[in-house]
CSV table of N, CA, C and O in Angstrom, one decimal:
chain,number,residue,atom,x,y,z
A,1,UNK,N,41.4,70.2,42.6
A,1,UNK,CA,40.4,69.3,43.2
A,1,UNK,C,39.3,70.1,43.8
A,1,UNK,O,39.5,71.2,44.3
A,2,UNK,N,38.1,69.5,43.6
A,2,UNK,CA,36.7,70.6,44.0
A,2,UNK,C,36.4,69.6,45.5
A,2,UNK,O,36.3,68.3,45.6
A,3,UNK,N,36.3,70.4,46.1
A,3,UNK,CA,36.1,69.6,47.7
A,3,UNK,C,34.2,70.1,47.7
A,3,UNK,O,33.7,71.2,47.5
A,4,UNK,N,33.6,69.0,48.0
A,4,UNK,CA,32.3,69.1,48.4
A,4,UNK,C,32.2,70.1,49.6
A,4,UNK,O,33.0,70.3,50.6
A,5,UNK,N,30.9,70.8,49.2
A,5,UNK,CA,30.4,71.9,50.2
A,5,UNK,C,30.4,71.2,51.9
A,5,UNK,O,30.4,70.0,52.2
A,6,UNK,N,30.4,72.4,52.7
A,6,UNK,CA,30.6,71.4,53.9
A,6,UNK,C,29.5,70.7,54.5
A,6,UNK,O,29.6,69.7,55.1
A,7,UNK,N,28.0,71.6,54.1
A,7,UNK,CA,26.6,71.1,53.9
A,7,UNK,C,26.1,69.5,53.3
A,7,UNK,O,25.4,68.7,53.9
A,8,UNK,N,26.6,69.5,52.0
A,8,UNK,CA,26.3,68.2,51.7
A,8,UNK,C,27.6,67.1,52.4
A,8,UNK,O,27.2,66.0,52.5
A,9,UNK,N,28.8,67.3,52.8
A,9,UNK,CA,29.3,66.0,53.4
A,9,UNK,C,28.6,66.1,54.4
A,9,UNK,O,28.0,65.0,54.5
A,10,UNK,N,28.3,66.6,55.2
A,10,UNK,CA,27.2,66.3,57.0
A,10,UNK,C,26.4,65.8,56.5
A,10,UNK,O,26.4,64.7,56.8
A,11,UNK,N,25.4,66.2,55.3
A,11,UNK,CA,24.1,65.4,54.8
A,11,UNK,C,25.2,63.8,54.6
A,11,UNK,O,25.3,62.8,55.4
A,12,UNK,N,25.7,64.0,53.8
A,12,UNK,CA,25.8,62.4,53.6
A,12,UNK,C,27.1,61.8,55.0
A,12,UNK,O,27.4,60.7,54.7
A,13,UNK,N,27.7,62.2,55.9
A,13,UNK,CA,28.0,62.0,57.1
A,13,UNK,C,26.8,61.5,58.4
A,13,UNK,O,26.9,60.5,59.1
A,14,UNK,N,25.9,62.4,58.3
A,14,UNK,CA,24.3,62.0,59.0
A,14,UNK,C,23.7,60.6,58.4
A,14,UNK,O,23.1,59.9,59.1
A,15,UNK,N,24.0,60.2,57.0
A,15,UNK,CA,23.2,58.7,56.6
A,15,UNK,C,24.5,57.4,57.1
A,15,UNK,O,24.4,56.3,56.6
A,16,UNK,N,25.6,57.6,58.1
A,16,UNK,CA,26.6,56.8,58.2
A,16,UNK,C,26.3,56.2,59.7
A,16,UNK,O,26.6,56.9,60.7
A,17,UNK,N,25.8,54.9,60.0
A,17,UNK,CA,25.4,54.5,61.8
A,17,UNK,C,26.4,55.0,62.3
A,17,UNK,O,26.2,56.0,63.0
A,18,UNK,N,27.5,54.6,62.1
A,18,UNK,CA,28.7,54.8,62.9
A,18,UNK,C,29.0,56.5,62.9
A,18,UNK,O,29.4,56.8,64.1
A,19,UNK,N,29.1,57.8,62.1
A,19,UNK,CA,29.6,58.5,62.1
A,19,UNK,C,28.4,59.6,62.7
A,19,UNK,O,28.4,60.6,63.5
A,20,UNK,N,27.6,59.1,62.2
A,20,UNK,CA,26.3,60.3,63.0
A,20,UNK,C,25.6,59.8,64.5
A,20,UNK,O,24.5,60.3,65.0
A,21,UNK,N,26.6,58.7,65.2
A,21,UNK,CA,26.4,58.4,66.5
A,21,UNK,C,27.0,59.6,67.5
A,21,UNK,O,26.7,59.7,68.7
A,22,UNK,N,27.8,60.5,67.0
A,22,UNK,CA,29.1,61.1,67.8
A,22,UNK,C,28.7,62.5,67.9
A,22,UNK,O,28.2,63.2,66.9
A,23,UNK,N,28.8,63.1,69.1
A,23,UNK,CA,27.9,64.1,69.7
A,23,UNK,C,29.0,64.9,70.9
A,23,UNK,O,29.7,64.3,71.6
A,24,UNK,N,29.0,66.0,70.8
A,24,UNK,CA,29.5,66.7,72.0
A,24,UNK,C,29.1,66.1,73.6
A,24,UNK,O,28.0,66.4,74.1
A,25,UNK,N,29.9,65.2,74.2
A,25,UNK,CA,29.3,65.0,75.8
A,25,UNK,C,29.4,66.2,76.8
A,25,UNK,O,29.6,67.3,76.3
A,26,UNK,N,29.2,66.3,77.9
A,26,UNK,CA,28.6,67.3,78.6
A,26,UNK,C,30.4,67.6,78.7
A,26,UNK,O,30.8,68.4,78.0
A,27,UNK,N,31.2,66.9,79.5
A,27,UNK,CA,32.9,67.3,79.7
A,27,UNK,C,33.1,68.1,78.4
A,27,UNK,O,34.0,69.0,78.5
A,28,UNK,N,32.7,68.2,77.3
A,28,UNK,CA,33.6,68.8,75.8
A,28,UNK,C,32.5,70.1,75.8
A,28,UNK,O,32.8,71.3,75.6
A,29,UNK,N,31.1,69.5,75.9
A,29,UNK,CA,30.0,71.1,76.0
A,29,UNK,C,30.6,71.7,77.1
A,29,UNK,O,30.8,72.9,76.9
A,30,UNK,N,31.0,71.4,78.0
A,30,UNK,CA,31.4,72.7,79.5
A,30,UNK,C,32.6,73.0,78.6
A,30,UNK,O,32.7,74.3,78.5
A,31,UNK,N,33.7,72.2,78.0
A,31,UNK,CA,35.1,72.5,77.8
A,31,UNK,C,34.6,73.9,76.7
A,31,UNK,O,35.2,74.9,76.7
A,32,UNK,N,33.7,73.6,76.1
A,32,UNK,CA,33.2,74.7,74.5
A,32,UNK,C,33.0,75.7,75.0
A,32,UNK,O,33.7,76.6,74.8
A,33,UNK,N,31.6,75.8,75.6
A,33,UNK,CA,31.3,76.8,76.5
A,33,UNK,C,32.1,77.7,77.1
A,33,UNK,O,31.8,78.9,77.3
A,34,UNK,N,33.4,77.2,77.6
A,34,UNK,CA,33.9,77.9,78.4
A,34,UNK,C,34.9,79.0,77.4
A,34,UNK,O,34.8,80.3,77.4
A,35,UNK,N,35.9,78.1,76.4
A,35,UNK,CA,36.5,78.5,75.8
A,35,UNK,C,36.0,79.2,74.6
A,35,UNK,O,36.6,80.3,74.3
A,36,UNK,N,35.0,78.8,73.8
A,36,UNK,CA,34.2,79.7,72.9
A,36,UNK,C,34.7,78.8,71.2
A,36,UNK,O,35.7,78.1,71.1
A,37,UNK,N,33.7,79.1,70.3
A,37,UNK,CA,34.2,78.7,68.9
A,37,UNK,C,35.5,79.1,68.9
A,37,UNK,O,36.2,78.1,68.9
A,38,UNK,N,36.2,80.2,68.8
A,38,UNK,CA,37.4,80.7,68.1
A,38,UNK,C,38.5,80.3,68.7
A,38,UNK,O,39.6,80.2,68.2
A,39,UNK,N,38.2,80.0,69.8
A,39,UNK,CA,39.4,79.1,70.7
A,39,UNK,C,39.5,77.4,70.4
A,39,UNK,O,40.4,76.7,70.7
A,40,UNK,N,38.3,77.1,69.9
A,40,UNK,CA,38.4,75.7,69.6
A,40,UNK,C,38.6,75.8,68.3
A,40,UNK,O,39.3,74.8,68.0
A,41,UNK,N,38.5,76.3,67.6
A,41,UNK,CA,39.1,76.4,66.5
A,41,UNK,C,40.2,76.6,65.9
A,41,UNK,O,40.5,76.3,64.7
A,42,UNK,N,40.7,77.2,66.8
A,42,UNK,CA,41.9,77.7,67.2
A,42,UNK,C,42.9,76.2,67.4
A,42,UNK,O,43.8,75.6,66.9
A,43,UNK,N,42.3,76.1,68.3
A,43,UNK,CA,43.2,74.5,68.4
A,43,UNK,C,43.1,73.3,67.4
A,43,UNK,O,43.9,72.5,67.2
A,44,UNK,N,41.7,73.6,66.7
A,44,UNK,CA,41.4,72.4,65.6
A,44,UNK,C,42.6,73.0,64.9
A,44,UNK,O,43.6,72.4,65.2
A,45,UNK,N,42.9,74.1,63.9
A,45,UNK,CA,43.9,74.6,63.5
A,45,UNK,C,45.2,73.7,63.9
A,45,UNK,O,45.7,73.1,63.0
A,46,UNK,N,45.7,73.7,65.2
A,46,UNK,CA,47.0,73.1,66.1
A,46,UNK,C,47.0,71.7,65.6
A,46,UNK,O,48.0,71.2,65.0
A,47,UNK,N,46.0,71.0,65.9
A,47,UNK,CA,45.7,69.8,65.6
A,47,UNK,C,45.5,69.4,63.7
A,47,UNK,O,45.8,68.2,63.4
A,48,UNK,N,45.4,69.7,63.3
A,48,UNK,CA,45.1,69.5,61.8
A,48,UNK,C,46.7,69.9,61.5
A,48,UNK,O,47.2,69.0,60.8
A,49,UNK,N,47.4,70.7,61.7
A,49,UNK,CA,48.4,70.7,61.4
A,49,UNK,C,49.8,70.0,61.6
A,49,UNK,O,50.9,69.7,61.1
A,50,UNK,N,49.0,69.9,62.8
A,50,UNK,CA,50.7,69.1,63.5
A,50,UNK,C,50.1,67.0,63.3
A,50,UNK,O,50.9,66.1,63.0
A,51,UNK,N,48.9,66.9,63.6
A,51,UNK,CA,48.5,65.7,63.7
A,51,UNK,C,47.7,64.7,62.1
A,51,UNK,O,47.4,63.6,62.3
A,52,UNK,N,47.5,65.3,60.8
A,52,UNK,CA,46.6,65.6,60.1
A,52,UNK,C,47.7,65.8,58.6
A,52,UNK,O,48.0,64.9,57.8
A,53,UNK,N,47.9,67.1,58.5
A,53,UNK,CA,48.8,67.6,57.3
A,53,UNK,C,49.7,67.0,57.2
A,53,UNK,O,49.6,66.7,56.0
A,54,UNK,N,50.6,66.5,57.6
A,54,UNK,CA,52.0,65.9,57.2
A,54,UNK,C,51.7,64.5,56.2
A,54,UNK,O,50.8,63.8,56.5
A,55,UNK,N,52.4,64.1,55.1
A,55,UNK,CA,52.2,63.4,53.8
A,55,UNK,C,52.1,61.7,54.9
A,55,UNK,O,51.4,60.8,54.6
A,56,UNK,N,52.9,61.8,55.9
A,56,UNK,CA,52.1,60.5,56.3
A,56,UNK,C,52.6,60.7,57.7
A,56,UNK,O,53.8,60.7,58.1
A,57,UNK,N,51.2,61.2,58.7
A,57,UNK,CA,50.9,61.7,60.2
A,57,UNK,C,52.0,60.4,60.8
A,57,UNK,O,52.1,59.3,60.4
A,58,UNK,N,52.8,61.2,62.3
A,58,UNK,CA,52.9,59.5,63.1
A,58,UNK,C,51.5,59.2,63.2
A,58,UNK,O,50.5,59.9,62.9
A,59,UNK,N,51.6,58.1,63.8
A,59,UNK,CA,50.7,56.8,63.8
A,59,UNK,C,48.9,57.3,63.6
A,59,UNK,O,48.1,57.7,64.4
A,60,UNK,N,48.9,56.9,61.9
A,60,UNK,CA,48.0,57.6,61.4
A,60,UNK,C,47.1,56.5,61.6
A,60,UNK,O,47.6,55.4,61.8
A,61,UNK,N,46.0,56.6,61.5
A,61,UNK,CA,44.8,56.3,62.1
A,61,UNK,C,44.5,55.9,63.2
A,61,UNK,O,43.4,55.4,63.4
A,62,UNK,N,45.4,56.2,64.2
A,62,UNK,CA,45.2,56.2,65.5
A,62,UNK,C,45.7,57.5,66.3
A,62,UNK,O,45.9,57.5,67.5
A,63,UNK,N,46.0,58.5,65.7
A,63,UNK,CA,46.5,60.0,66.4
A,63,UNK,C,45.4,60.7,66.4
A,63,UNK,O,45.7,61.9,66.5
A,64,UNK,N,44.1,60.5,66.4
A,64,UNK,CA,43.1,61.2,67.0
A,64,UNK,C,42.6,60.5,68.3
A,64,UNK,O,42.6,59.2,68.3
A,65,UNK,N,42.2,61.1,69.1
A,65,UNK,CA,41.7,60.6,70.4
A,65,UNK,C,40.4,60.1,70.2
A,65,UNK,O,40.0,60.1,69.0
A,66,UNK,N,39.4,59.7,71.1
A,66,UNK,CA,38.2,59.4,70.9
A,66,UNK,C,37.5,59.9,71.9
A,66,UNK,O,36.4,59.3,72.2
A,67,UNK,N,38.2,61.2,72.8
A,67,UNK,CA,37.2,62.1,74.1
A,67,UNK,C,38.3,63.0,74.2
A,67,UNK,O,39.3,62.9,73.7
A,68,UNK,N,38.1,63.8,74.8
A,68,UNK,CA,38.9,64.8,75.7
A,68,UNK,C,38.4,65.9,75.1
A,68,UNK,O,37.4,66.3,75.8
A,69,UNK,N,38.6,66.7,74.1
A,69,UNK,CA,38.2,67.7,73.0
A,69,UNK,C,37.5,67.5,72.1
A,69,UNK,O,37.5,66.5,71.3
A,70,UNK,N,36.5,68.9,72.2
A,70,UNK,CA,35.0,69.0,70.9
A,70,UNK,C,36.0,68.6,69.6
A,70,UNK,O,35.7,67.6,69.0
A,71,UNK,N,37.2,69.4,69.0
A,71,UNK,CA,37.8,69.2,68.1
A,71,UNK,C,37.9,67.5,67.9
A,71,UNK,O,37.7,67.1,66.7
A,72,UNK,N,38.2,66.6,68.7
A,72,UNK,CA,38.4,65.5,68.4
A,72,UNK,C,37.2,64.6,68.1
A,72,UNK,O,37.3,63.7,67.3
A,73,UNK,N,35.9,65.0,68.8
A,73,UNK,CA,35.0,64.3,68.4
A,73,UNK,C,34.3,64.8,67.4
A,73,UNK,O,33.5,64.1,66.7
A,74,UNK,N,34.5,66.0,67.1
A,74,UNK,CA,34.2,66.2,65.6
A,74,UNK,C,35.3,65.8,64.4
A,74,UNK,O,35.0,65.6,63.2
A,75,UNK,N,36.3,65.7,64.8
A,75,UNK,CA,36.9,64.8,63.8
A,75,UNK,C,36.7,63.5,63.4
A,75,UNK,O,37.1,63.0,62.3
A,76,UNK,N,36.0,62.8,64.3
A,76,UNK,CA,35.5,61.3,64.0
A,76,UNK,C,33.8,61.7,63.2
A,76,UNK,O,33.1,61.3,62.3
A,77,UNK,N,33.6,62.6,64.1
A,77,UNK,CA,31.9,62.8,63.3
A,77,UNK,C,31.8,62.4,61.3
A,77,UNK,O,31.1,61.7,60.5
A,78,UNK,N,33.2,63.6,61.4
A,78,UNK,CA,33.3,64.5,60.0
A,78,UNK,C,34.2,63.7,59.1
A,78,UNK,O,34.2,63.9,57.9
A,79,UNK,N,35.1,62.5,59.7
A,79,UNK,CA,35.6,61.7,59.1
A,79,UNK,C,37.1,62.5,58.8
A,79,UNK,O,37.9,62.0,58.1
A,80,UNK,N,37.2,63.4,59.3
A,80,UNK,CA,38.9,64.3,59.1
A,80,UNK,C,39.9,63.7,60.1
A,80,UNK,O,41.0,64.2,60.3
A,81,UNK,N,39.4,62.5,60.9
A,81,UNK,CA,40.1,61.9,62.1
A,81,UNK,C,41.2,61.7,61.5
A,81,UNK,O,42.2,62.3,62.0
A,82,UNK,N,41.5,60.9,60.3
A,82,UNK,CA,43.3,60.1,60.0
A,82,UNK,C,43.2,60.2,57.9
A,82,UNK,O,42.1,60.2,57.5
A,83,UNK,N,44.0,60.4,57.3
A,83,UNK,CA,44.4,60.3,56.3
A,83,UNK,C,44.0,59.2,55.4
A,83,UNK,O,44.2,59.4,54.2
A,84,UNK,N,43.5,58.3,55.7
A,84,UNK,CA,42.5,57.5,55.2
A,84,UNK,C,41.0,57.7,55.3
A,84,UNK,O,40.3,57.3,54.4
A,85,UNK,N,40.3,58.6,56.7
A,85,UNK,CA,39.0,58.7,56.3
A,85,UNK,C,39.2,59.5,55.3
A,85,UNK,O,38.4,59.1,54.5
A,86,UNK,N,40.1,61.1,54.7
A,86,UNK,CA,40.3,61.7,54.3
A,86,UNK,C,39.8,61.3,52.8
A,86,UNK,O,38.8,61.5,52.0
A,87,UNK,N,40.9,60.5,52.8
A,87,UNK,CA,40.8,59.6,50.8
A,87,UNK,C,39.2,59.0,51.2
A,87,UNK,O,38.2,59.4,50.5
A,88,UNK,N,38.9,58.3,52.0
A,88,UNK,CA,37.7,58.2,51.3
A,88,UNK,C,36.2,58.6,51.5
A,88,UNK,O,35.1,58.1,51.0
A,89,UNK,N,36.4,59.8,52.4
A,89,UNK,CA,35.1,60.2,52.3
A,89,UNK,C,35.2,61.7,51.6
A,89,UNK,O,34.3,62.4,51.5
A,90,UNK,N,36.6,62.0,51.2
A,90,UNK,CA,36.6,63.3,50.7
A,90,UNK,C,37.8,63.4,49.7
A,90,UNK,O,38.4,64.5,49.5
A,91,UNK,N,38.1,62.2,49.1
A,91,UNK,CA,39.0,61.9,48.1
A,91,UNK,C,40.2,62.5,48.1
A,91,UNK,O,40.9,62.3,47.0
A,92,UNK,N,40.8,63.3,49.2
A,92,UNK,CA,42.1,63.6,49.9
A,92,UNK,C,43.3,62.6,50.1
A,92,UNK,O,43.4,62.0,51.1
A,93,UNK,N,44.1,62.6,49.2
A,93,UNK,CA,45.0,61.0,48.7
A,93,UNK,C,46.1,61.3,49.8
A,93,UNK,O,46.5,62.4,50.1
A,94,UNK,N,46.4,60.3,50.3
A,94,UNK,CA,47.4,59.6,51.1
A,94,UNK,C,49.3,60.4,50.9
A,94,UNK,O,49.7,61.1,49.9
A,95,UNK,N,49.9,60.0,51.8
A,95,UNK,CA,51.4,60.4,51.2
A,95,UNK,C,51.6,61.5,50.3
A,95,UNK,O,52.6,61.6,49.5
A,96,UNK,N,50.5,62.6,50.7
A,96,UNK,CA,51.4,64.2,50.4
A,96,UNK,C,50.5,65.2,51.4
A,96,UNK,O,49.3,65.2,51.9
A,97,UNK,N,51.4,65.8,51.3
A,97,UNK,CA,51.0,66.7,52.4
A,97,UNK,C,49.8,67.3,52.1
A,97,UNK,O,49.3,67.3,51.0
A,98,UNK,N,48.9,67.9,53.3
A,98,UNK,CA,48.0,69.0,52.7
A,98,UNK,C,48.1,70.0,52.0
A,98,UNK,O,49.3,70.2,51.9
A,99,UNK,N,47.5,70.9,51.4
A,99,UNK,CA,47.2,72.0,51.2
A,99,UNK,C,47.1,72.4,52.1
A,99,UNK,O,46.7,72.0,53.2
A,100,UNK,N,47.6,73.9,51.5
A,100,UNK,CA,46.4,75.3,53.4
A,100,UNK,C,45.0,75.4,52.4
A,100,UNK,O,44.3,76.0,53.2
A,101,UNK,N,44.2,75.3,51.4
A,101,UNK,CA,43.4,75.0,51.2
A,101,UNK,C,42.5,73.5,51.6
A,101,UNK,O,41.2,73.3,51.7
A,102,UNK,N,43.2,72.8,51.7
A,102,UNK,CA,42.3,71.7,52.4
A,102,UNK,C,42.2,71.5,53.9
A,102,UNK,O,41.3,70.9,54.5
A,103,UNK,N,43.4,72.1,54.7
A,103,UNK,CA,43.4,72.7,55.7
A,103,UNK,C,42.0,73.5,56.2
A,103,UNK,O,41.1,73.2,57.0
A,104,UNK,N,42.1,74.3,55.4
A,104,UNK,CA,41.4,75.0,55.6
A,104,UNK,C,39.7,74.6,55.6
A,104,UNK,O,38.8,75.1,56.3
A,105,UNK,N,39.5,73.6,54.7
A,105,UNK,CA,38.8,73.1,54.1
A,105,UNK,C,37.8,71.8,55.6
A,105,UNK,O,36.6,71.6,55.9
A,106,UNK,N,39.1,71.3,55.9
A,106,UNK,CA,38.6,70.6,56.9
A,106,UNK,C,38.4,71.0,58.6
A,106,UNK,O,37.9,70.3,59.5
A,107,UNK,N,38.9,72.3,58.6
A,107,UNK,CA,38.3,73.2,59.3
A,107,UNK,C,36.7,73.8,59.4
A,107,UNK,O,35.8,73.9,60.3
A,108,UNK,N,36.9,74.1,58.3
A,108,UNK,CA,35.3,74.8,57.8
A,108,UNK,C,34.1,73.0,58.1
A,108,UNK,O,33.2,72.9,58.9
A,109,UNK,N,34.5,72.3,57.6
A,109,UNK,CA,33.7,71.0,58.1
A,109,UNK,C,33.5,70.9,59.5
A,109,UNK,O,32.4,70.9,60.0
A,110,UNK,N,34.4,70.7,60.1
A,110,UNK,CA,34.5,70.8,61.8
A,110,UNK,C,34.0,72.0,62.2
A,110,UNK,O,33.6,71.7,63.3
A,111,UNK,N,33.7,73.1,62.0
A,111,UNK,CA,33.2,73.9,62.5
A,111,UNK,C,31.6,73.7,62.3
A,111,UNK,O,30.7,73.4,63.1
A,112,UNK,N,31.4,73.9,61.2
A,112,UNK,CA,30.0,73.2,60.4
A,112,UNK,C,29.4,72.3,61.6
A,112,UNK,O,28.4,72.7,62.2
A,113,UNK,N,30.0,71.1,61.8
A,113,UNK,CA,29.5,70.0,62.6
A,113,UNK,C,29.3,70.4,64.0
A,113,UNK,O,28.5,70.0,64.7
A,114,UNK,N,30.5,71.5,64.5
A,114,UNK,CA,30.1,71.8,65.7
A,114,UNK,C,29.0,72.2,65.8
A,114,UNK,O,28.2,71.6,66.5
A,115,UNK,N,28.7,73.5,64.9
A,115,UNK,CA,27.5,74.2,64.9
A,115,UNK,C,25.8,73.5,65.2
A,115,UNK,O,24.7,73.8,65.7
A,116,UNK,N,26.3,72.8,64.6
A,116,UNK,CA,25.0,71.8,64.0
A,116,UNK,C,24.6,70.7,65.6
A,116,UNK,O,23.5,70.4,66.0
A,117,UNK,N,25.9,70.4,66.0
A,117,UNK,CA,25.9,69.6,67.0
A,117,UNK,C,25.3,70.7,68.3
A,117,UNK,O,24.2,70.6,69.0
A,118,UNK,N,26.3,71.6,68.2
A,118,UNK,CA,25.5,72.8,69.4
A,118,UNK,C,24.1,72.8,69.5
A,118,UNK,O,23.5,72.9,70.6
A,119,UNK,N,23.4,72.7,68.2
A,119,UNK,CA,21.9,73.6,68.2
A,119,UNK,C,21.1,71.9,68.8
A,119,UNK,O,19.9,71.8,68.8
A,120,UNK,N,22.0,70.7,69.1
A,120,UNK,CA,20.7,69.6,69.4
A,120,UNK,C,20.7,69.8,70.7
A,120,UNK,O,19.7,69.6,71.4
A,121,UNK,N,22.1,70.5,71.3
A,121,UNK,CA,22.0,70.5,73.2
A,121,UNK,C,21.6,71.8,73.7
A,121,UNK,O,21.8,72.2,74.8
A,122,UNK,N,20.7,72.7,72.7
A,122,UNK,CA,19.9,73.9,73.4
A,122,UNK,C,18.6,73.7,73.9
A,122,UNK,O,18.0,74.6,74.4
């Protein structure tokens, strides 16, 4: 399976009302700031694996939060929040596990979005 660049899903993520509303708040920029990319990424990793990869997450489309952690609000940005945005904004089918390539894959997105998200609060 060819997973779209992480560039064009943000482009077509950015034309979505609901998904290009979602922005680092000042609690998740102080939490970023403090801890740095590689530590939040670090945790996106924790999270994608334990909440995410499994062929059917507990209580999947509701095991992402909607505050606390940059990782979480970039999961709703990016649409990697639950196993259903997965299938359909990135054709990622239901009831099997991930890949460590798509793992990986949905990392590189979330990172992407952070980035992107950082450069509007400079």
């Amino acid at each position: 399976m060819t997973l779209p660049k992480p560039e064009f899903i943000l482009n077509r993520l950015n034309h979505s009302s609901f998904r290009s509303r979602f922005t680092l708040k000042e609690k998740e920029l102080s939490y970023f700031q403090q801890q740095g990319m590689e530590k939040i990424i670090s945790h996106g990793k924790d999270f994608i694996t334990q909440r995410l990869a499994p062929a059917e997450p507990k209580n999947d489309g509701k095991q992402t939060p909607w505050k606390g952690h940059p990782i979480f609000i970039a999961q709703h940005a990016t649409a990697t929040c639950c196993r259903g945005c997965l299938e359909k904004w990135y054709k990622i089918p239901k009831k099997q596990p991930l890949t460590q390539e798509e793992q990986t894959y949905i990392l590189s997105v979330i990172q992407a979005w952070l980035t992107q998200d950082l450069q509007k609060h400079q």
